[in-house]
PDB file of C-alpha atoms and ligand atoms in Angstrom:
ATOM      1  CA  UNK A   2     113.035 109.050 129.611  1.00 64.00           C
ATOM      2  CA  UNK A   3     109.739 110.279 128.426  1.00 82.00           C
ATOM      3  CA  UNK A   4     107.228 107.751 127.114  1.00 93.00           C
ATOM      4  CA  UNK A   5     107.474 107.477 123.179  1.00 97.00           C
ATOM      5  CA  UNK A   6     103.696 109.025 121.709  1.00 98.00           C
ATOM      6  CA  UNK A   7     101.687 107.195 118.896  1.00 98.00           C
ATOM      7  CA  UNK A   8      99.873 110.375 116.982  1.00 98.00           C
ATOM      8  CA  UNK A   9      97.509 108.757 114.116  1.00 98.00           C
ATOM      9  CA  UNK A  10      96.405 110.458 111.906  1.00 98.00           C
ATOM     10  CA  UNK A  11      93.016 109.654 109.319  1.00 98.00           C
ATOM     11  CA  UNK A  12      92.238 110.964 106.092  1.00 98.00           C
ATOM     12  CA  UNK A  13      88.837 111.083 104.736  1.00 97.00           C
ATOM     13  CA  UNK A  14      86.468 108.102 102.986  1.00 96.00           C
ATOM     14  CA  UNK A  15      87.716 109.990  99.636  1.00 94.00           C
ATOM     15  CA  UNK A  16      91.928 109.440 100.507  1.00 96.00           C
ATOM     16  CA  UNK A  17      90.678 105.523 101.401  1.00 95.00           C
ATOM     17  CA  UNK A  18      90.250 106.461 105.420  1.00 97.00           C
ATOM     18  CA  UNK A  19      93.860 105.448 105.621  1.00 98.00           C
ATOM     19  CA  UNK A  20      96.116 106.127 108.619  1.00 98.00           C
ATOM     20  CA  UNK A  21      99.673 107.434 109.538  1.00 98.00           C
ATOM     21  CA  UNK A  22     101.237 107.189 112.309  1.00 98.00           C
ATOM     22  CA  UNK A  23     103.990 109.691 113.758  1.00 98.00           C
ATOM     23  CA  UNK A  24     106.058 107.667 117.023  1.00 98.00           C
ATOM     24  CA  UNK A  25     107.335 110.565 118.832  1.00 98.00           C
ATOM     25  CA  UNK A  26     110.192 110.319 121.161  1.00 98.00           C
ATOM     26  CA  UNK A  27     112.133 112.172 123.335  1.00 97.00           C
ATOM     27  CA  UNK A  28     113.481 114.326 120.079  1.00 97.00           C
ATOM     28  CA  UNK A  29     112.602 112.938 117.336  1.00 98.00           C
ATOM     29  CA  UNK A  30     109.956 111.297 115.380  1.00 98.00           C
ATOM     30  CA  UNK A  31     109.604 108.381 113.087  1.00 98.00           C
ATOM     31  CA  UNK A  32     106.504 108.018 110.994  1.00 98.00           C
ATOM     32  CA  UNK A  33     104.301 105.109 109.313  1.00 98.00           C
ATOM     33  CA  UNK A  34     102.445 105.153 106.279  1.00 98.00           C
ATOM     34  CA  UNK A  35     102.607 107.857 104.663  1.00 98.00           C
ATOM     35  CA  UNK A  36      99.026 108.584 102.542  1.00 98.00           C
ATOM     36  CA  UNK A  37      97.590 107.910  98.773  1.00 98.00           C
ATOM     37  CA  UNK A  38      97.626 111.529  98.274  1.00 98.00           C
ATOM     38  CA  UNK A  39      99.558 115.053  98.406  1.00 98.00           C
ATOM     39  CA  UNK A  40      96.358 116.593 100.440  1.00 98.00           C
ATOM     40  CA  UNK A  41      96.457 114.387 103.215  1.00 98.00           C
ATOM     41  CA  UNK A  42     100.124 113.430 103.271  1.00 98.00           C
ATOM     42  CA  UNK A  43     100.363 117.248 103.566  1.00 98.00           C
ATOM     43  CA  UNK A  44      98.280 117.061 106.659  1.00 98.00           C
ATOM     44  CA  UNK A  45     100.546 114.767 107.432  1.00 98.00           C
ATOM     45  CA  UNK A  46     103.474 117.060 107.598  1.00 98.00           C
ATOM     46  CA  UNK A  47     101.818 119.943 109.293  1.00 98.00           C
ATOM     47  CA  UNK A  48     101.843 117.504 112.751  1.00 98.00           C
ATOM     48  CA  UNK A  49     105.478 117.023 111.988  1.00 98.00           C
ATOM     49  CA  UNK A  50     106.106 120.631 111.515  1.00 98.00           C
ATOM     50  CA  UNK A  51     104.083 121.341 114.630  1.00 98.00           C
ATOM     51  CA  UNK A  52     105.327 118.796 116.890  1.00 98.00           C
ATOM     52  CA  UNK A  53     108.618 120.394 115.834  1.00 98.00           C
ATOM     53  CA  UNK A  54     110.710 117.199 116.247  1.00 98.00           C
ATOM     54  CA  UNK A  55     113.056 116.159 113.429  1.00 98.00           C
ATOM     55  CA  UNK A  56     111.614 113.061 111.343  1.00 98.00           C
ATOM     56  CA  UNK A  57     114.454 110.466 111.969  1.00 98.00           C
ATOM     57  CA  UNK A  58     112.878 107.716 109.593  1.00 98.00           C
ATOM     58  CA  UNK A  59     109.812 106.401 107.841  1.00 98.00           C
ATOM     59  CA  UNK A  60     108.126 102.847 108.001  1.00 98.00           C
ATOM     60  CA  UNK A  61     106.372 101.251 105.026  1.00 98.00           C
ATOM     61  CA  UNK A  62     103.991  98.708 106.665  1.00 98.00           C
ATOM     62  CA  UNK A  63     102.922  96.775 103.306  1.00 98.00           C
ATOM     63  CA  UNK A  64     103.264  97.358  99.374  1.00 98.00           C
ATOM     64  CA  UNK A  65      99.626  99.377  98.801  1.00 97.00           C
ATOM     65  CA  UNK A  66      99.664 102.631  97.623  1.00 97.00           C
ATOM     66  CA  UNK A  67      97.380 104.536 100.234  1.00 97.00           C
ATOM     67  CA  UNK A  68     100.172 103.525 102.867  1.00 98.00           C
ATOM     68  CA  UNK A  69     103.570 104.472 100.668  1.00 98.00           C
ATOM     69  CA  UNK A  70     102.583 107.654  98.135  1.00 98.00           C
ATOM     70  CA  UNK A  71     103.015 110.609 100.522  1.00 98.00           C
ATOM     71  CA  UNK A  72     106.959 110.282 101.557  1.00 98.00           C
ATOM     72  CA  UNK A  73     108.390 112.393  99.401  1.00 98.00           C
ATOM     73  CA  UNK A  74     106.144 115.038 100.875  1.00 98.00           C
ATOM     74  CA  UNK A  75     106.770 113.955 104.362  1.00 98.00           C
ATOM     75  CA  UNK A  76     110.357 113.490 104.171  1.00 98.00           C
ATOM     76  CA  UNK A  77     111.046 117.113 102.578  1.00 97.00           C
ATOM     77  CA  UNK A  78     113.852 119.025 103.999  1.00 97.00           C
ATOM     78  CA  UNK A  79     114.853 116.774 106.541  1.00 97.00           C
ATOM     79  CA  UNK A  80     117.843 115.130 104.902  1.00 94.00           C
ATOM     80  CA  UNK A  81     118.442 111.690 103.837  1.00 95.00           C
ATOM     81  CA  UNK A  82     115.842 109.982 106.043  1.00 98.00           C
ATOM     82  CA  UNK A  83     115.746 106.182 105.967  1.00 98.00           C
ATOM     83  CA  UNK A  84     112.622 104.747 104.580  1.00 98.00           C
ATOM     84  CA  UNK A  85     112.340 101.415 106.205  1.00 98.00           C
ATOM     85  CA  UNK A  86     110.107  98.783 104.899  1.00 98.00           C
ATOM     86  CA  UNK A  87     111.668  94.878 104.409  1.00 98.00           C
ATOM     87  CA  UNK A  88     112.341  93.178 100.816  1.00 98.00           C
ATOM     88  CA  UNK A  89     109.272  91.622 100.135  1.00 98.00           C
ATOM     89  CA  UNK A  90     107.863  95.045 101.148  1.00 98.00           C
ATOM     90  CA  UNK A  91     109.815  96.935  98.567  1.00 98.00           C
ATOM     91  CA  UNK A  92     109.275  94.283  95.571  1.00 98.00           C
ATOM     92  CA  UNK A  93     105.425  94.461  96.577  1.00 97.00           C
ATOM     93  CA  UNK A  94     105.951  98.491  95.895  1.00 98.00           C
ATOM     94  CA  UNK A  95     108.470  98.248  92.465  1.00 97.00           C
ATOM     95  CA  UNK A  96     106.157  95.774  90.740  1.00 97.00           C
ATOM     96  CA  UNK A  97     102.234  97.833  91.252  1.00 96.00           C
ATOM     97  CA  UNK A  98     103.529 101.850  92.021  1.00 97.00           C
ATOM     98  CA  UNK A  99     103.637 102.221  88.028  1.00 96.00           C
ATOM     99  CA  UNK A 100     100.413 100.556  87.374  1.00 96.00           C
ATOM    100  CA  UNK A 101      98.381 101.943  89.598  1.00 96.00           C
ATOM    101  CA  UNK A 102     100.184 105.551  89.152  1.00 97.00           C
ATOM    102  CA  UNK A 103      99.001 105.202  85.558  1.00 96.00           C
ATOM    103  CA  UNK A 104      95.123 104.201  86.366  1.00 95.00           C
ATOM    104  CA  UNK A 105      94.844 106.962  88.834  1.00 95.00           C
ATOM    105  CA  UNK A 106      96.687 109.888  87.578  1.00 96.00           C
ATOM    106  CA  UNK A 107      93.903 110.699  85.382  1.00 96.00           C
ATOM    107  CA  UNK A 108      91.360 111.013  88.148  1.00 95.00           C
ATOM    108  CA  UNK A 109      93.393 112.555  90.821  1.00 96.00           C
ATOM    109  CA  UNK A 110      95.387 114.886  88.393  1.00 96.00           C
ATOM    110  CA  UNK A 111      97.740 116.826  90.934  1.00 96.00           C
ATOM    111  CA  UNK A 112      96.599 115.441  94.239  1.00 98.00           C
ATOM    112  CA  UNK A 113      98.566 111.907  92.702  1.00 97.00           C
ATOM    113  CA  UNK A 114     102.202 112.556  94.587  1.00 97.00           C
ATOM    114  CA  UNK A 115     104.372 113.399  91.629  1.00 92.00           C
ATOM    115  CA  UNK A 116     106.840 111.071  92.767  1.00 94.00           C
ATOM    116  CA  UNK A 117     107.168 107.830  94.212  1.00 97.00           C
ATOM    117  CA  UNK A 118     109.933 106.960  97.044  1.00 97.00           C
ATOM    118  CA  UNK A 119     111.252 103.397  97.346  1.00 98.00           C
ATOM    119  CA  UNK A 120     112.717 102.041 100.520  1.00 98.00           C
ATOM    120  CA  UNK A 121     116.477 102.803 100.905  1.00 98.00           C
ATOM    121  CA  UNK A 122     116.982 100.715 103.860  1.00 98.00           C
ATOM    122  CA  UNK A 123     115.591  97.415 104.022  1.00 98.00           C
ATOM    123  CA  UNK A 124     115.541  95.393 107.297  1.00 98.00           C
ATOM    124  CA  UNK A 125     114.694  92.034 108.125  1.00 96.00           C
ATOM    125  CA  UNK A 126     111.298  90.911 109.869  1.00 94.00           C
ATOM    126  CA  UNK A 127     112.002  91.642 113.752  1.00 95.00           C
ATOM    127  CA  UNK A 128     114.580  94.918 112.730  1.00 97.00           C
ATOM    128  CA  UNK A 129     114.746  96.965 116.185  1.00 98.00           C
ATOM    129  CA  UNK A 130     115.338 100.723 115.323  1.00 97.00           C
ATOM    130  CA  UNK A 131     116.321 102.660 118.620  1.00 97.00           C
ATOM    131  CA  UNK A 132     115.632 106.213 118.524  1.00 97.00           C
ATOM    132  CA  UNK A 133     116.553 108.459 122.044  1.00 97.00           C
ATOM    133  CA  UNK A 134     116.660 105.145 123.507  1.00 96.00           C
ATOM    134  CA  UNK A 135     113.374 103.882 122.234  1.00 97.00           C
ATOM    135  CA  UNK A 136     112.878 100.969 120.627  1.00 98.00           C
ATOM    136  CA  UNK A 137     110.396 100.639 117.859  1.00 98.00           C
ATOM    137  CA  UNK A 138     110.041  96.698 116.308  1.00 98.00           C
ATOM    138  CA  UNK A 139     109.330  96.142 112.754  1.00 98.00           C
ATOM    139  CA  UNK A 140     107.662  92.721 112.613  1.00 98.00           C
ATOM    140  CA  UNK A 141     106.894  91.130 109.341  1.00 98.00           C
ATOM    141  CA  UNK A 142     104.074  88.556 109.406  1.00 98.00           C
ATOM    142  CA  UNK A 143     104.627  87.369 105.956  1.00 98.00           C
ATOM    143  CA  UNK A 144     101.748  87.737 103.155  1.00 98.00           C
ATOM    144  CA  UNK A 145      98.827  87.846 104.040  1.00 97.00           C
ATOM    145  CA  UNK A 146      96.457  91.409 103.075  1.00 96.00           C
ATOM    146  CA  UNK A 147      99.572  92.441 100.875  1.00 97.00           C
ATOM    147  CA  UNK A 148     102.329  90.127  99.515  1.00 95.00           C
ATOM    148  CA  UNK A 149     104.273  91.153 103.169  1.00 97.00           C
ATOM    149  CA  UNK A 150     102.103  93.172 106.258  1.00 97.00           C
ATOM    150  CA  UNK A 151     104.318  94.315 108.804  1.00 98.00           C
ATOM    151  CA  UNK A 152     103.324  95.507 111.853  1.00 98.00           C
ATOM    152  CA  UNK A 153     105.203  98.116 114.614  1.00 98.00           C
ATOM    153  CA  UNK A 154     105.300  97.650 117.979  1.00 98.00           C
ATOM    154  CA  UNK A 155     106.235 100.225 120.587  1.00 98.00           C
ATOM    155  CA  UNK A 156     107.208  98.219 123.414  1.00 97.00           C
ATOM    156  CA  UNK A 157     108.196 101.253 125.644  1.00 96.00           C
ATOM    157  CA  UNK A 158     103.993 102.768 125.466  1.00 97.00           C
ATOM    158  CA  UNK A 159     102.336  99.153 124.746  1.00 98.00           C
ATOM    159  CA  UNK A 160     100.990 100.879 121.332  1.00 98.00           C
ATOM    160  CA  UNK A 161     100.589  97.560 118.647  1.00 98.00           C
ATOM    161  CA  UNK A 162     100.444 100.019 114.858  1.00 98.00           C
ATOM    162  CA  UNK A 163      98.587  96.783 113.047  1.00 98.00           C
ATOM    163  CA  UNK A 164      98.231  98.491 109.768  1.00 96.00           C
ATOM    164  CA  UNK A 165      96.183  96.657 107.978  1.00 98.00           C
ATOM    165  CA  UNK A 166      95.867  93.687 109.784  1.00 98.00           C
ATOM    166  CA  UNK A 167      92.978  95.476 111.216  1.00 98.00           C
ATOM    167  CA  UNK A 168      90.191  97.200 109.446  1.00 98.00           C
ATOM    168  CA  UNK A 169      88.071  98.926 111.796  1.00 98.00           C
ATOM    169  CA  UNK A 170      84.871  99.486 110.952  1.00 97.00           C
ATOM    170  CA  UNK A 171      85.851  99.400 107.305  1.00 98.00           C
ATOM    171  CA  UNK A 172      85.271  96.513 104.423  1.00 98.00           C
ATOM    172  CA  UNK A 173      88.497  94.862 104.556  1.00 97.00           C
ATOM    173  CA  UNK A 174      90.312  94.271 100.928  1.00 96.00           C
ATOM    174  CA  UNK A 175      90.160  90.677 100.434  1.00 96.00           C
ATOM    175  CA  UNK A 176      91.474  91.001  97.637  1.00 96.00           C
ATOM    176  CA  UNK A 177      94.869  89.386  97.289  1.00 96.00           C
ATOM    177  CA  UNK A 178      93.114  85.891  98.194  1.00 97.00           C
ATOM    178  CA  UNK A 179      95.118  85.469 101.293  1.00 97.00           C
ATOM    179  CA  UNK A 180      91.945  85.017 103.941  1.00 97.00           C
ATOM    180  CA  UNK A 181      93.516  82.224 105.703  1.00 97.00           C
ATOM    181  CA  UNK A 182      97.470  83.578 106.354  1.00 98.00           C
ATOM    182  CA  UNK A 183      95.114  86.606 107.674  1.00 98.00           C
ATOM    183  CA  UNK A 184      93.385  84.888 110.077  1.00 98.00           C
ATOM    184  CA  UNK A 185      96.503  82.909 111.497  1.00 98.00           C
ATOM    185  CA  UNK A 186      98.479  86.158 111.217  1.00 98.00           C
ATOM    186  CA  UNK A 187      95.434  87.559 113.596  1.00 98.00           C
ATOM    187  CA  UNK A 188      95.745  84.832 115.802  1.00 98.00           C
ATOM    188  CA  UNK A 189      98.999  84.737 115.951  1.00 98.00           C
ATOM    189  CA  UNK A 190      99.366  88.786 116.660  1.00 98.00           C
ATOM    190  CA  UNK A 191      97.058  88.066 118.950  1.00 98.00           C
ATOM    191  CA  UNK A 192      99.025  85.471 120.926  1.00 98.00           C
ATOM    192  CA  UNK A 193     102.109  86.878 121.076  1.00 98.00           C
ATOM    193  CA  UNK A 194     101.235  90.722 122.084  1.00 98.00           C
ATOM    194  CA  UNK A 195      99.479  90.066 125.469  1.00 96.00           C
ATOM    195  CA  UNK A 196     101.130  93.498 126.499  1.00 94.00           C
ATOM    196  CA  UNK A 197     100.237  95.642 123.967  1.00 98.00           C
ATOM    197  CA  UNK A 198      98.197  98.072 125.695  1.00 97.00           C
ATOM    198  CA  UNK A 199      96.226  99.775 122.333  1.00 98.00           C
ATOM    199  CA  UNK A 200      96.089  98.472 118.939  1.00 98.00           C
ATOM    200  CA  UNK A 201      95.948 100.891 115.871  1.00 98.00           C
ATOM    201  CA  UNK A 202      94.316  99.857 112.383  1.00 98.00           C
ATOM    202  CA  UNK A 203      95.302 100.747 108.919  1.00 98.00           C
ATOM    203  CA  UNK A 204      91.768 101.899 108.167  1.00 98.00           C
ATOM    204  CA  UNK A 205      89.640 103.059 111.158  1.00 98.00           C
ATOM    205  CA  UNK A 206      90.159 103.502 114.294  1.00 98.00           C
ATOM    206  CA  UNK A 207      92.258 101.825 117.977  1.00 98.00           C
ATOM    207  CA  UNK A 208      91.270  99.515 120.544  1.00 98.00           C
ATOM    208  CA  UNK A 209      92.417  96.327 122.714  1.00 98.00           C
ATOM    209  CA  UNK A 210      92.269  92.789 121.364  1.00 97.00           C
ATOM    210  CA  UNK A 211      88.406  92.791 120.450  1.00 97.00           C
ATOM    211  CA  UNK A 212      89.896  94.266 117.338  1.00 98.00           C
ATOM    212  CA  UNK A 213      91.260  91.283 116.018  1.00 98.00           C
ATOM    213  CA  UNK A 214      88.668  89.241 117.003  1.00 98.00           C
ATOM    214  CA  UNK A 215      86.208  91.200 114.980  1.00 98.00           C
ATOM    215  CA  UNK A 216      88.756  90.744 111.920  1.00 98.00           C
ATOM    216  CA  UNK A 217      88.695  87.381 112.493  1.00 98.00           C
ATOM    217  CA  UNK A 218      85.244  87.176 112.709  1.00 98.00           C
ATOM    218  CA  UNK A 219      84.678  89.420 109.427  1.00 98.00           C
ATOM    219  CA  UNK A 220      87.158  87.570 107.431  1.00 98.00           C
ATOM    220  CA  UNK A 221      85.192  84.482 108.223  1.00 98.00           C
ATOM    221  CA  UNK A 222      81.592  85.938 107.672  1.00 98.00           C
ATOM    222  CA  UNK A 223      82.674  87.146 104.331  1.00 98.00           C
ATOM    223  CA  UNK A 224      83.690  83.519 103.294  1.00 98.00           C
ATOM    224  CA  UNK A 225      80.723  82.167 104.239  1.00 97.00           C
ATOM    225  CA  UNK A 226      78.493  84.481 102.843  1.00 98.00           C
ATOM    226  CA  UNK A 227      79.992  84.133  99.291  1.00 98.00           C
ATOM    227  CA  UNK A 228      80.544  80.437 100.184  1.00 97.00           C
ATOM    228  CA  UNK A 229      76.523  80.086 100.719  1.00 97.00           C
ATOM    229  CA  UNK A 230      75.706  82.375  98.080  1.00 97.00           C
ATOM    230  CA  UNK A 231      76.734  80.156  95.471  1.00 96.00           C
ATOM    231  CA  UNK A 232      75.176  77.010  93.786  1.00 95.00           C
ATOM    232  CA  UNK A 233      76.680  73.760  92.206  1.00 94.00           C
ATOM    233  CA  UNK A 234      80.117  76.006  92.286  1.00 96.00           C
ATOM    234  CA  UNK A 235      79.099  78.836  90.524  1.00 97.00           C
ATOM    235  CA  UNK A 236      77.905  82.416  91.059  1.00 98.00           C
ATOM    236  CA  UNK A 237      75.728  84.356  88.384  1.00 96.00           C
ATOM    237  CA  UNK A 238      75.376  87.713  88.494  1.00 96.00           C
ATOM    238  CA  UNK A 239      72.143  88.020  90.504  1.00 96.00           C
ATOM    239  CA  UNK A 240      73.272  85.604  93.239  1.00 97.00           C
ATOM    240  CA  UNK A 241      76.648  88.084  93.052  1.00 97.00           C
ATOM    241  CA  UNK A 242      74.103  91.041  93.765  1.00 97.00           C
ATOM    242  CA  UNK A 243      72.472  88.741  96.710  1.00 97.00           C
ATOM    243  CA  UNK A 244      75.690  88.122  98.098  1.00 98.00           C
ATOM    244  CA  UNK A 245      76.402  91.996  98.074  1.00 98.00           C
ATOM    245  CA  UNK A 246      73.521  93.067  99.679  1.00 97.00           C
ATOM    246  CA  UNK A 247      73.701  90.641 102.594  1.00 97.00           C
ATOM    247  CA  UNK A 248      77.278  91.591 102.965  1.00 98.00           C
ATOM    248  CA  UNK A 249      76.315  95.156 103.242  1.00 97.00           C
ATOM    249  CA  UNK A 250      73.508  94.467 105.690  1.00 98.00           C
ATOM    250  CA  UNK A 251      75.595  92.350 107.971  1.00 97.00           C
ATOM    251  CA  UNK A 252      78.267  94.632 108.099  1.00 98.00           C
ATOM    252  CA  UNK A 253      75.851  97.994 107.903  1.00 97.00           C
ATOM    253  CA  UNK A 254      77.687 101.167 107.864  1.00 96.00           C
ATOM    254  CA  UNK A 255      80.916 100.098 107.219  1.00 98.00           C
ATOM    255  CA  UNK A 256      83.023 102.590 105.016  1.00 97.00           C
ATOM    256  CA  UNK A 257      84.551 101.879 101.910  1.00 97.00           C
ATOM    257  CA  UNK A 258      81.393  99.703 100.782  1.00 95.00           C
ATOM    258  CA  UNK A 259      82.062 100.411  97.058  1.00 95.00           C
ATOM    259  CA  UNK A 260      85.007  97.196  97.653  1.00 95.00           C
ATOM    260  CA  UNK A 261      82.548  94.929  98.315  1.00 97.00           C
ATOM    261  CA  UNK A 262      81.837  93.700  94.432  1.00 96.00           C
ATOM    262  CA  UNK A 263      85.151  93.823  93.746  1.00 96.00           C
ATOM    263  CA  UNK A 264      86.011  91.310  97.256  1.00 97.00           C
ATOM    264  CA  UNK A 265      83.258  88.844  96.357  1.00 98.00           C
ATOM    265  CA  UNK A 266      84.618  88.233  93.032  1.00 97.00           C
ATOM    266  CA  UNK A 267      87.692  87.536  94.557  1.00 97.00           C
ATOM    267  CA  UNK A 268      86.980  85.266  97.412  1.00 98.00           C
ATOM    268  CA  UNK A 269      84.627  83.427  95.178  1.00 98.00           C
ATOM    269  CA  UNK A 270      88.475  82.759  93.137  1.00 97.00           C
ATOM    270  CA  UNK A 271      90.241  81.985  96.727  1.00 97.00           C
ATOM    271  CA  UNK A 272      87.178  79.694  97.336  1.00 97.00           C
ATOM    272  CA  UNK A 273      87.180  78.234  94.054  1.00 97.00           C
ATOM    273  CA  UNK A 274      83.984  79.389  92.898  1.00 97.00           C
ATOM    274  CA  UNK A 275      83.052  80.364  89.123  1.00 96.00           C
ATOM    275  CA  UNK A 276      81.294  83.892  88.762  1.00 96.00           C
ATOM    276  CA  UNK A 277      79.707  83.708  86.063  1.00 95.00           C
ATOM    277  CA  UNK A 278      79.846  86.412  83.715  1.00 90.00           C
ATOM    278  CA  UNK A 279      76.372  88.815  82.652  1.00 81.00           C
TER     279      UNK A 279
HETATM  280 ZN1   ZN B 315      95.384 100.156 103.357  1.00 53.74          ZN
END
């Protein structure tokens, strides 16, 4: 039997620089992540439609919006497809899709998918799906950059799709306060893949093990940047700025800069650290 094929597929700094993945196998295909957007979840579709393969099931890695919007528009036509994704994945989804739906709709207007599709088959952390004999592995790592990141490997090609475990060459969103479970969940990834032959991120692009280590090491540069950037426990608003601007220098073009306020604030929380309002 043929190899299974990871196709990955990038949308622009505008759509969040967010990936897809399509696993083809012998006849079929499975994809994961599906976009923020209709425009790029549509670009989406037109490999599906092209690789001509039916699209046997769909993977939510994590609960963010950039990685679940787009199935509706992917799964068109092709029946009653399973959308995979585990509980905690799903609950992550129920509890923000509204919220953010309503803070975005406004600026995206029609490009904001006019529906949102929840999982209808939930697996368990370690779920095997075999598909023409291929066996794809959803493993759950637990919270850690969302409230559950899975990751998906392919054992049969060595391909490792990380999601956002990785950022590559991208600010990673610190956001949910969770730097620590990252790290172990890096090293840990890390340890037990040995085989995996590529490794995929959620935002930017594939490579072998260095790309973990550089998470690592970003996670950790971030925390001490904002760590040294403050004084007696606190943060004003021109150390925030300082703190910003090394950040960016450090880590010089990496995309999606305009998260970088918005992560300070919050690992200055995760490292309890006051920032101190204007
Ligand atoms: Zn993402």
């Amino acid at each position: 039997m043929a190899r299974p094929k990871v196709h990955m597929f990038t949308s622009t700094p505008g759509e969040m620089d967010t990936n897809s993945f399509l696993i083809e196998t012998e006849r079929s295909i499975v994809a994961v992540d599906t976009q923020f957007l209709a425009t790029p979840a549509r670009q989406v579709r037109a490999i599906i439609d092209a690789i001509g393969k039916p699209l046997v099931g769909v993977i939510i890695s994590h609960s963010h919006p950039d990685h679940f919007n787009g199935t509706q528009i992917l799964t068109e036509g092709f029946g009653d497809v399973p959308i995979m994704a585990t509980q905690a994945v799903a609950d992550g989804m129920r509890g923000c899709a509204d919220r953010i739906r309503e803070k975005w709709l406004p600026m995206y207007g029609s490009d904001y998918p006019a529906e949102t599709i929840y999982p209808n088959r939930i697996v368990e952390g370690g779920h095997v799906l075999s598909v023409d004999g291929a066996d794809i592995v959803i493993d759950s790592l637990g919270p850690g950059e969302a409230p559950d990141l899975c990751v998906v490997w392919v054992p049969g090609s060595g391909d490792m799709i990380a999601g956002d475990l990785i950022y590559d060459g991208v600010h990673a969103w610190v956001v949910e306060q969770r730097s620590q479970e990252w790290i172990d969940q890096l090293e840990d990834v890390k340890r037990r893949y040995v085989d995996a032959r590529c490794f995929y991120s959620g935002h930017g692009g594939t490579g072998s093990t260095r790309l973990l280590d550089d998470q690592v090491a970003y996670i950790e540069r971030f925390r001490d940047f904002v760590h040294e950037g403050a004084r007696d426990g606190t943060i004003d608003q021109k150390q925030k700025s300082a703190i910003i601007v090394c950040i960016k220098q450090h880590f010089a073009g990496f995309k999606q800069d305009w998260w970088v306020p918005i992560n300070v604030d919050a690992m200055a929380n995760e490292l309890g650290l006051l920032v101190l309002p204007e």
